[in-house]
Structure formats: C-alpha cells, structure tokens
Coordinates of C-alpha atoms in Angstrom, one line a residue:
M1 CA 14.3 -89.1 -5.4
K2 CA 13.4 -90.2 -8.9
S3 CA 14.0 -87.7 -11.7
H4 CA 11.0 -86.5 -13.8
R5 CA 12.5 -88.5 -16.7
A6 CA 12.5 -91.7 -14.5
R7 CA 8.9 -91.1 -13.5
V8 CA 7.8 -90.8 -17.1
A9 CA 9.7 -93.9 -18.1
A10 CA 8.2 -95.8 -15.2
A11 CA 4.7 -94.7 -16.3
L12 CA 5.4 -96.0 -19.8
V13 CA 6.8 -99.3 -18.6
L14 CA 3.7 -100.6 -16.8
P15 CA 1.5 -101.0 -19.9
L16 CA 4.5 -102.3 -21.8
A17 CA 5.2 -104.9 -19.2
L18 CA 1.5 -106.0 -19.3
T19 CA 1.7 -106.5 -23.1
A20 CA 4.6 -108.9 -22.6
C21 CA 2.2 -111.3 -20.8
G22 CA 0.7 -112.4 -24.2
A23 CA -2.2 -110.0 -24.5
T24 CA -1.1 -109.0 -28.0
P25 CA -1.1 -112.1 -30.4
D26 CA 1.7 -112.6 -32.9
E27 CA 1.2 -111.4 -36.5
V28 CA 0.5 -114.4 -38.7
T29 CA 0.3 -114.5 -42.5
A30 CA -2.7 -115.9 -44.5
D31 CA -0.9 -119.2 -44.9
G32 CA -0.2 -119.5 -41.1
K33 CA 3.4 -118.3 -40.9
V34 CA 4.4 -116.2 -37.9
V35 CA 5.8 -112.9 -38.9
L36 CA 9.2 -112.0 -37.4
T37 CA 10.8 -108.6 -37.8
V38 CA 14.5 -108.6 -37.3
A39 CA 16.8 -105.6 -37.0
M40 CA 19.2 -104.8 -39.8
D41 CA 21.8 -102.1 -39.4
A42 CA 20.8 -98.9 -41.0
G43 CA 22.8 -97.5 -43.9
L44 CA 24.4 -100.8 -45.1
E45 CA 25.9 -100.9 -48.5
A46 CA 24.0 -102.7 -51.2
K47 CA 26.2 -105.8 -51.0
A48 CA 25.8 -106.0 -47.3
V49 CA 22.0 -105.8 -47.6
E50 CA 22.1 -108.5 -50.3
A51 CA 24.2 -110.7 -48.0
F52 CA 21.7 -110.1 -45.1
N53 CA 18.8 -111.0 -47.3
A54 CA 20.5 -114.2 -48.4
R55 CA 20.8 -115.2 -44.8
V56 CA 17.1 -114.5 -44.3
A57 CA 16.3 -116.8 -47.3
Q58 CA 18.5 -119.6 -45.8
F59 CA 16.7 -119.2 -42.5
E60 CA 13.2 -119.3 -44.0
Q61 CA 14.1 -122.4 -46.0
A62 CA 15.1 -124.1 -42.8
N63 CA 12.1 -122.7 -41.0
P64 CA 9.1 -122.7 -43.4
D65 CA 6.7 -121.6 -40.7
I66 CA 8.5 -118.3 -40.1
D67 CA 8.2 -115.2 -42.4
V68 CA 11.2 -112.9 -41.6
K69 CA 11.0 -109.2 -42.4
P70 CA 14.2 -107.2 -42.1
Q71 CA 13.8 -103.8 -40.6
E72 CA 16.5 -101.0 -40.6
Y73 CA 17.0 -100.2 -36.9
T74 CA 19.7 -98.7 -34.8
W75 CA 19.4 -98.9 -31.0
T76 CA 19.5 -95.7 -28.9
A77 CA 18.5 -95.7 -25.3
A78 CA 17.0 -92.2 -25.6
T79 CA 14.4 -93.2 -28.2
F80 CA 13.8 -96.9 -27.3
T81 CA 10.9 -96.4 -24.8
A82 CA 8.9 -94.2 -27.1
Q83 CA 9.5 -96.5 -30.1
L84 CA 8.5 -99.5 -28.0
A85 CA 5.3 -97.8 -26.9
G86 CA 4.6 -96.9 -30.6
G87 CA 5.2 -100.4 -31.8
T88 CA 8.0 -99.5 -34.1
V89 CA 10.7 -101.7 -32.5
P90 CA 11.6 -104.9 -34.4
D91 CA 10.9 -108.3 -32.7
V92 CA 14.6 -109.0 -32.6
L93 CA 17.2 -106.2 -32.0
T94 CA 20.6 -105.7 -30.4
V95 CA 21.5 -103.6 -27.4
P96 CA 24.7 -102.9 -25.5
F97 CA 25.7 -104.8 -22.3
T98 CA 25.2 -101.7 -20.2
D99 CA 21.5 -101.6 -20.9
G100 CA 20.7 -105.3 -20.5
R101 CA 19.9 -105.4 -16.8
G102 CA 17.8 -102.2 -16.8
L103 CA 15.7 -103.4 -19.7
I104 CA 15.1 -106.7 -17.9
E105 CA 14.2 -105.0 -14.6
R106 CA 11.7 -102.7 -16.4
G107 CA 10.1 -105.5 -18.4
Q108 CA 11.0 -103.7 -21.6
I109 CA 12.2 -106.9 -23.3
A110 CA 10.7 -110.4 -23.4
D111 CA 11.6 -113.2 -21.0
I112 CA 13.1 -115.7 -23.5
S113 CA 14.9 -117.6 -20.7
G114 CA 12.9 -120.8 -21.4
Q115 CA 13.8 -120.8 -25.1
V116 CA 17.4 -119.9 -24.4
A117 CA 17.7 -122.7 -21.9
A118 CA 16.7 -125.2 -24.6
L119 CA 19.6 -124.2 -26.8
P120 CA 22.3 -126.9 -26.9
Y121 CA 25.0 -124.5 -25.9
A122 CA 23.0 -122.7 -23.1
S123 CA 25.3 -124.0 -20.4
S124 CA 28.4 -123.2 -22.4
L125 CA 28.1 -119.4 -22.4
N126 CA 31.1 -117.6 -20.9
P127 CA 29.8 -116.9 -17.3
A128 CA 31.6 -113.5 -17.2
V129 CA 29.8 -112.4 -20.3
A130 CA 26.4 -114.2 -19.9
K131 CA 25.5 -112.2 -16.7
A132 CA 25.1 -109.1 -18.8
G133 CA 21.9 -110.6 -20.2
Q134 CA 20.6 -112.2 -17.0
A135 CA 17.9 -111.2 -14.6
A136 CA 18.5 -111.0 -10.9
D137 CA 17.5 -114.7 -10.5
G138 CA 20.1 -115.8 -13.1
K139 CA 17.7 -116.5 -15.9
Q140 CA 19.0 -115.6 -19.4
W141 CA 16.6 -113.0 -20.8
A142 CA 19.1 -111.9 -23.5
V143 CA 21.8 -113.6 -25.5
P144 CA 25.3 -112.2 -25.6
I145 CA 26.4 -112.3 -29.2
A146 CA 29.7 -110.3 -29.1
A147 CA 32.0 -109.1 -26.3
Y148 CA 35.3 -107.3 -25.7
G149 CA 37.6 -106.9 -22.8
Q150 CA 40.4 -104.3 -22.7
A151 CA 44.0 -105.4 -23.4
L152 CA 47.5 -104.0 -23.7
H153 CA 48.6 -103.8 -27.3
Y154 CA 52.3 -103.5 -27.9
N155 CA 54.8 -103.2 -30.8
R156 CA 57.1 -106.3 -30.8
T157 CA 59.6 -104.6 -33.1
L158 CA 60.0 -101.6 -30.8
F159 CA 60.3 -104.1 -27.9
T160 CA 63.2 -105.9 -29.6
Q161 CA 64.9 -102.6 -30.6
A162 CA 64.7 -101.5 -27.0
G163 CA 66.2 -104.7 -25.7
L164 CA 62.9 -106.0 -24.3
D165 CA 61.6 -109.6 -24.8
P166 CA 58.5 -109.3 -27.0
D167 CA 57.4 -112.7 -25.7
K168 CA 57.3 -111.4 -22.2
P169 CA 55.2 -108.2 -22.1
P170 CA 54.7 -106.2 -18.9
A171 CA 52.4 -107.9 -16.4
T172 CA 52.3 -105.0 -13.9
W173 CA 51.9 -101.2 -14.3
A174 CA 55.3 -100.7 -12.8
A175 CA 56.7 -102.9 -15.5
I176 CA 54.7 -100.9 -18.1
R177 CA 56.3 -97.7 -16.9
S178 CA 59.8 -99.3 -17.0
A179 CA 59.3 -100.7 -20.5
A180 CA 57.9 -97.4 -21.7
R181 CA 60.9 -95.5 -20.5
Q182 CA 63.3 -98.0 -22.1
I183 CA 61.5 -97.8 -25.4
T184 CA 61.6 -94.1 -25.5
E185 CA 65.3 -93.9 -24.5
R186 CA 66.4 -96.5 -27.1
T187 CA 64.1 -95.9 -30.0
G188 CA 62.9 -92.3 -29.7
Q189 CA 59.3 -93.4 -30.0
A190 CA 56.5 -93.0 -27.4
G191 CA 56.8 -95.9 -25.0
Y192 CA 53.2 -95.6 -24.0
A193 CA 50.3 -93.5 -25.3
Q194 CA 46.9 -92.7 -24.0
M195 CA 43.6 -91.8 -25.7
T196 CA 42.3 -88.4 -24.5
Q197 CA 39.5 -87.1 -26.7
G198 CA 36.2 -88.0 -28.3
N199 CA 35.1 -89.6 -25.0
T200 CA 37.9 -92.2 -25.5
G201 CA 40.0 -90.4 -22.8
G202 CA 37.2 -91.2 -20.3
W203 CA 36.8 -94.7 -21.6
I204 CA 40.5 -95.6 -21.1
L205 CA 40.8 -93.7 -17.8
T206 CA 37.9 -95.7 -16.5
T207 CA 39.6 -98.8 -17.8
L208 CA 42.7 -98.0 -15.7
D209 CA 40.6 -97.2 -12.7
Y210 CA 39.0 -100.6 -12.9
A211 CA 42.4 -102.2 -13.3
F212 CA 43.6 -100.4 -10.2
G213 CA 40.6 -101.6 -8.2
G214 CA 38.4 -98.6 -8.5
R215 CA 34.9 -97.7 -10.0
T216 CA 33.7 -94.5 -11.4
E217 CA 30.1 -94.9 -10.1
K218 CA 28.1 -96.6 -7.4
V219 CA 24.5 -97.5 -8.4
D220 CA 21.7 -98.4 -6.0
G221 CA 18.4 -98.8 -7.8
E222 CA 17.5 -95.5 -9.4
K223 CA 20.2 -93.6 -7.5
A224 CA 23.7 -93.3 -8.8
E225 CA 26.7 -91.7 -7.2
A226 CA 29.9 -90.6 -9.0
T227 CA 33.0 -92.2 -7.4
I228 CA 35.8 -90.6 -9.4
D229 CA 37.6 -88.8 -6.5
T230 CA 39.1 -91.9 -5.0
P231 CA 42.5 -93.3 -4.0
E232 CA 42.4 -95.7 -7.0
M233 CA 41.9 -92.9 -9.5
T234 CA 44.5 -90.8 -7.7
E235 CA 46.9 -93.8 -8.2
V236 CA 46.0 -94.0 -11.9
L237 CA 46.7 -90.3 -12.5
S238 CA 49.9 -90.4 -10.5
A239 CA 51.1 -93.3 -12.7
L240 CA 50.3 -91.4 -15.9
R241 CA 51.9 -88.2 -14.6
A242 CA 55.1 -90.1 -13.7
M243 CA 55.4 -91.5 -17.2
R244 CA 54.5 -88.2 -18.8
W245 CA 56.5 -85.7 -16.8
D246 CA 59.2 -87.7 -14.9
D247 CA 60.1 -90.2 -17.7
N248 CA 58.9 -88.3 -20.8
S249 CA 57.9 -91.6 -22.2
M250 CA 54.5 -90.8 -23.6
G251 CA 55.5 -88.9 -26.8
A252 CA 54.2 -85.5 -27.9
N253 CA 50.6 -86.2 -29.0
F254 CA 48.1 -85.7 -26.1
L255 CA 45.0 -85.5 -28.2
Y256 CA 44.6 -89.0 -29.4
D257 CA 41.2 -90.5 -30.2
W258 CA 40.6 -94.2 -31.2
A259 CA 41.4 -93.7 -34.9
G260 CA 44.4 -91.5 -34.3
I261 CA 46.1 -93.8 -31.8
N262 CA 45.5 -96.8 -34.0
Q263 CA 47.1 -95.1 -36.9
D264 CA 50.3 -94.1 -35.0
F265 CA 50.5 -97.5 -33.4
A266 CA 50.3 -99.3 -36.7
A267 CA 53.0 -96.9 -38.1
G268 CA 55.4 -97.9 -35.4
R269 CA 55.3 -94.7 -33.4
I270 CA 53.9 -96.1 -30.2
G271 CA 55.2 -98.9 -28.0
M272 CA 52.1 -99.7 -26.0
Y273 CA 48.5 -98.6 -25.5
V274 CA 45.3 -99.8 -24.1
S275 CA 42.2 -100.7 -26.2
G276 CA 39.8 -103.5 -26.9
G277 CA 41.4 -107.0 -27.1
G278 CA 40.1 -107.7 -30.6
N279 CA 41.5 -104.6 -32.2
Y280 CA 43.9 -106.4 -34.5
G281 CA 41.4 -106.6 -37.4
N282 CA 40.9 -102.8 -37.4
L283 CA 44.7 -102.2 -37.2
L284 CA 45.3 -104.5 -40.1
T285 CA 42.5 -103.6 -42.5
Q286 CA 42.2 -99.9 -41.7
N287 CA 45.7 -98.9 -40.7
G288 CA 48.1 -101.1 -42.6
L289 CA 49.6 -102.8 -39.5
K290 CA 52.6 -105.1 -40.3
P291 CA 51.6 -108.4 -38.6
A292 CA 55.1 -109.1 -37.5
D293 CA 55.0 -105.9 -35.3
Y294 CA 52.0 -106.9 -33.4
G295 CA 51.6 -108.2 -29.8
V296 CA 48.8 -108.1 -27.4
A297 CA 48.7 -109.0 -23.7
A298 CA 46.2 -109.3 -20.9
L299 CA 45.7 -105.9 -19.1
P300 CA 47.7 -105.8 -15.9
L301 CA 45.6 -105.7 -12.8
A302 CA 46.4 -104.5 -9.3
D303 CA 46.5 -107.2 -6.6
K304 CA 43.1 -106.3 -5.2
P305 CA 39.9 -108.3 -5.2
E306 CA 38.0 -105.4 -6.9
A307 CA 40.5 -105.1 -9.8
G308 CA 38.9 -106.1 -13.1
V309 CA 38.9 -105.6 -16.9
L310 CA 36.5 -103.1 -18.4
G311 CA 34.5 -104.9 -21.0
G312 CA 31.3 -104.6 -22.9
G313 CA 29.5 -106.1 -25.8
T314 CA 26.2 -106.7 -27.6
L315 CA 23.1 -108.6 -26.5
A316 CA 20.4 -109.9 -28.8
V317 CA 17.0 -109.2 -27.2
V318 CA 13.3 -109.7 -28.1
S319 CA 10.5 -107.2 -28.0
P320 CA 8.1 -107.7 -25.1
N321 CA 5.3 -107.5 -27.6
A322 CA 6.2 -110.9 -29.1
G323 CA 3.9 -113.8 -28.2
D324 CA 4.9 -117.4 -27.7
R325 CA 5.3 -118.2 -31.4
G326 CA 7.1 -114.9 -31.9
K327 CA 9.5 -115.6 -29.0
N328 CA 10.2 -119.1 -30.3
A329 CA 10.9 -117.8 -33.8
A330 CA 13.1 -115.0 -32.4
V331 CA 15.4 -117.3 -30.5
K332 CA 15.7 -119.5 -33.6
W333 CA 16.8 -116.4 -35.5
I334 CA 19.3 -115.4 -32.8
D335 CA 20.7 -118.9 -32.8
F336 CA 21.0 -119.0 -36.6
Y337 CA 22.2 -115.5 -37.4
Y338 CA 24.3 -114.5 -34.5
M339 CA 25.4 -117.7 -32.7
G340 CA 25.8 -120.3 -35.4
K341 CA 29.3 -119.3 -36.4
L342 CA 30.4 -119.7 -32.8
T343 CA 28.6 -123.0 -31.9
A344 CA 28.0 -125.0 -35.2
Q345 CA 30.8 -126.4 -37.3
D346 CA 29.2 -125.9 -40.7
A347 CA 28.4 -122.2 -40.0
A348 CA 31.8 -121.6 -38.4
V349 CA 33.7 -123.0 -41.4
A350 CA 31.5 -121.2 -43.9
D351 CA 32.0 -117.9 -42.1
A352 CA 35.8 -118.4 -41.8
K353 CA 36.1 -119.5 -45.5
T354 CA 34.3 -116.4 -46.7
L355 CA 36.4 -114.1 -44.6
A356 CA 39.7 -115.7 -45.8
E357 CA 38.6 -115.6 -49.4
T358 CA 38.0 -111.8 -49.1
K359 CA 41.4 -111.3 -47.4
Q360 CA 39.8 -110.5 -44.0
P361 CA 41.4 -111.5 -40.8
V362 CA 40.3 -114.9 -39.4
G363 CA 41.1 -115.9 -35.8
V364 CA 41.4 -112.5 -34.2
P365 CA 41.1 -113.0 -30.5
A366 CA 38.2 -111.3 -28.9
L367 CA 36.6 -112.0 -25.6
P368 CA 34.5 -115.1 -26.3
V369 CA 30.8 -115.2 -25.5
V370 CA 31.2 -119.0 -25.0
D371 CA 33.2 -121.0 -22.5
R372 CA 36.8 -122.1 -23.2
A373 CA 35.8 -125.7 -24.3
T374 CA 33.3 -124.3 -26.9
Y375 CA 35.8 -121.6 -28.0
D376 CA 38.6 -124.1 -28.4
K377 CA 36.4 -126.4 -30.5
Q378 CA 35.3 -123.5 -32.8
Q379 CA 39.0 -122.5 -33.2
E380 CA 39.8 -126.0 -34.2
W381 CA 37.0 -126.0 -36.8
V382 CA 38.4 -122.9 -38.6
R383 CA 42.1 -123.6 -38.0
Q384 CA 42.9 -124.0 -41.7
Y385 CA 41.6 -120.6 -42.5
V386 CA 43.3 -118.7 -39.6
N387 CA 45.5 -116.0 -41.1
V388 CA 46.6 -114.0 -38.0
P389 CA 49.7 -114.5 -35.9
L390 CA 48.1 -116.3 -33.0
G391 CA 51.5 -117.1 -31.4
Q392 CA 52.1 -113.4 -30.9
M393 CA 48.7 -113.1 -29.2
K394 CA 49.2 -115.8 -26.6
P395 CA 49.9 -113.3 -23.7
Y396 CA 46.3 -112.2 -24.2
T397 CA 44.5 -115.5 -25.2
D398 CA 46.1 -117.5 -22.4
A399 CA 44.5 -115.2 -19.8
M400 CA 41.3 -113.8 -21.4
F401 CA 39.0 -116.3 -19.7
D402 CA 40.6 -115.8 -16.3
Q403 CA 40.3 -112.0 -15.8
P404 CA 37.2 -110.7 -14.1
L405 CA 35.0 -108.6 -16.5
V406 CA 33.4 -105.4 -15.2
T407 CA 30.9 -103.7 -17.5
E408 CA 31.1 -100.0 -18.4
P409 CA 29.4 -97.4 -16.1
T410 CA 25.7 -97.4 -16.9
K411 CA 24.7 -93.8 -15.9
S412 CA 25.3 -91.0 -18.4
T413 CA 28.2 -93.1 -19.6
Q414 CA 29.4 -91.0 -22.6
E415 CA 28.8 -87.7 -20.8
V416 CA 31.0 -88.8 -17.9
Y417 CA 33.6 -90.0 -20.3
K418 CA 33.7 -86.6 -21.9
I419 CA 34.3 -85.0 -18.5
L420 CA 37.2 -87.4 -17.9
D421 CA 38.6 -86.5 -21.4
T422 CA 39.3 -83.0 -19.9
T423 CA 40.8 -84.5 -16.8
V424 CA 43.4 -86.6 -18.6
Q425 CA 44.2 -83.8 -21.1
K426 CA 44.9 -81.4 -18.3
L427 CA 47.1 -83.9 -16.5
L428 CA 49.2 -84.6 -19.7
T429 CA 49.6 -81.0 -20.8
D430 CA 50.0 -79.1 -17.6
R431 CA 53.0 -80.1 -15.5
G432 CA 51.6 -78.3 -12.5
A433 CA 48.2 -79.8 -12.6
D434 CA 46.9 -80.7 -9.2
I435 CA 45.6 -84.3 -9.2
A436 CA 43.4 -83.7 -6.1
A437 CA 41.8 -80.7 -7.6
L438 CA 41.3 -82.4 -11.0
L439 CA 39.5 -85.3 -9.4
K440 CA 37.4 -83.2 -7.1
A441 CA 36.2 -81.1 -10.1
A442 CA 35.5 -84.1 -12.3
D443 CA 33.6 -85.9 -9.5
A444 CA 31.4 -82.9 -8.9
E445 CA 30.7 -82.4 -12.6
A446 CA 30.0 -86.1 -13.1
Q447 CA 27.6 -86.2 -10.2
H448 CA 25.7 -83.2 -11.6
T449 CA 25.5 -84.9 -15.0
I450 CA 24.3 -88.2 -13.5
G451 CA 21.7 -86.5 -11.4
R452 CA 20.4 -84.5 -14.3
G453 CA 20.1 -87.7 -16.4

C-alpha cells in the first residue's frame, strides 16, 4: 500500500511529467539567446564564486547563443518535488546516485538521452557507474560526474613496523583480522578501526554487509523491506566482535565519525579502516597525512556472486521544464563544466596545472566515471602534474574497475544508518551483546522507519 506521502508525490508528478513534453517553451532573451540556469553550490567563498563565474564566461564565449545564469541551489530530496512544481529548480542541477532511477521513473527530470548519446565519450562511460543515471531501457537520462567506491586504507609504516609487507595488503577479511592483531601486538596501535557515529557507523556497516554478500533492504516498486537480520550481517558482526573482544585489535575509541577516524589514521594511530577510495586528498589537506605512510587497497569481497562494493556519486540532471533548446544547452554545459577535465586534454591539463600550482593533490584515485581506456588517457595527459604516491595506491587502482559496484540503500538511507550506528556501538562496547538480538531489533526499527517514510 502506498503511503500518504507517496500518493501526494504521485499526484504532483503527473502534471510535471506533462510539462516535460515541451508544453512550456524555453526562456529566450531579446537577442535570441536561450536562457540556461545552472546550479552553483550555496555558500561558496568569494573566490570560488569568482572562479565559477569565470567558467560561465568561458562557456558563453564558446556558445554565444546561450545565456547562462548561475543559481545558488542545494539538492534535498525532501524539497525537490515542491520546488519543481513551483518552478524554482535550475535547469541543470546535481543529485546523488541513489535518487537517479526514482527521478527518471517519476518523470521528474528531462530525458536527455539523445543529447548524451551524441557526446564523443558517450560509449566510454564506466558501465558500473553509468547505470545510476539510466532508465530501465538503458537510455542515459543523467550524466555521472563523480563517483566513489569504498576501499581499505592502511598505514604502510605501521605495516612495516609490524613485520607485514606494505605492498601486499590483506585481500580477505580473515587476513584483515590477522594483520590487525599483528599490528596491535607489535606497535600498540589499533590494528583496525570502525566508524560508529554520525550515521557513518551505519554507512560502514552497510559497506561490510555488501562485501559479505548481503543487502540491508529489498525494494520492489514503492514497497521496501528491511533485510538487516540476515546471515551475512551476522557474519559481519561476528567478525567485528572477534577483532574487538577476542583479539583486542580495534583500539579504545568506539565513537569515531568520519572526521575523527581520518584524524587518528593520519596521525599514525590506526593501521586500517574502511572509507571512500578517493579519501587521500582529505587526509593530506585536512589532516596532515605523511604521504609515505599511506596505502590503499581494494575492499576485500566474500567469494559470493552477490558480494560488491558500496559506492555512490553525483549525477548531473536537467529539469523536465526545459524545452529542446534548453536541453541542448544543458548538455553542452554538463559536458563543458563537469566532464571536460575527464575527457578533453586541454581541460584536463588546465585543471591539473591549477591544482598543482595551489599545492592541491593531483592524481588521487577515485572511482572513475569513464572506462579504463579513457581514464588511462586522462592520467597520461596530467602525468607531469601528479603529486601523489601512485605506486602506493596500486592495490586499489589495479582493481577499481573490476569490482562490482552496489549503490547505497535508497529508502530512508540516513535514518537507517543512524539505527545501525547504535548496533555497532553496542557490539563494540558491550562484551555480552547478543548479535541475534541486536539485528532483530535493528531490522524491526529500520522497517518501521522505511514504512513511515
């Protein structure tokens, strides 16, 4: 049965879908230019706004028939439908992977598949990433502009001090447990640490569930079922309990969030932890990481067909209120602003040169939105500006195209993550915690939350 919220959303969608058929003409200036509003992150510093406006000017010079108007806009699923109905959504905006398919199915974004298909790199998108912006028939309604997949980050210096080979990081969860125990025994530091609060506990617990072959939800149309109380999640919690209580290899801090775990890892107090594969830049610029300490490897997956890497990212989409000229202009902007540095040599070199001159990391591996051939070509273009230890990242980059990507749960995502925060905190702070009871309670609460949403 659809919730009241779902019925209201459905009622709003119908007229919106009808406007996408071209009933509303594009706005045109007196001299015949099509007006294109493009999203700009709200709250940017003055220099960032200046840089954005400079890019707008470059685009307009190359496209004199388009008048670009930046609009401060931040996506939230809760407000989007009302904003769309009120006509306050920019023509081009960005949304998370988790919302792509739903927006497509409800007709809340424009079908730009024809324009995207005409892009020279249309067939060179990373298939595992591109599907987040595809309709059921495979047409590309949205363009993936950034992506991440989870990875195992590890401290090479602690590995060496513990007698482990930093060039051969663990490839199974049994090996992670063994390495964590050895790091703790020989260095006194936490061999492995886990995020547990600020919804990051649920995020990483879901990551491990995926890696062990599980899923935290099952979605069928409008209906969603929590699937937390499963053998796979039981296996995950059992592995964590063994490291925490049998091996004592997880240190003493069981209230880590993303910022806190990054800080302690960069300071050399953590041997291994799980987070997004492209996290090196944050560790370096925000936490003072010593580059020589850093290693990253592909997330170990269970030998099961369902095992996969939790990933996510950002899609560039177009308002359904855009007409044909608007859609054409929108895809030109997406190509220029978001994709140029990935697919065009001049843009890639200019971006890398600017980053290098401002002492920002260049070459940080993140899950590419393009295929390996296109990615390798882009890496070659910017090679002279790369300033990160790529050799220490090979255990990740060698495998990042080969691991199956599974998007985050789509129903009440953050609320369910918060529920799982409590689950992992109890497991790590109460030696007598009953795994079966923890999962039964979390599953029931998650189902209640999903149903309410």
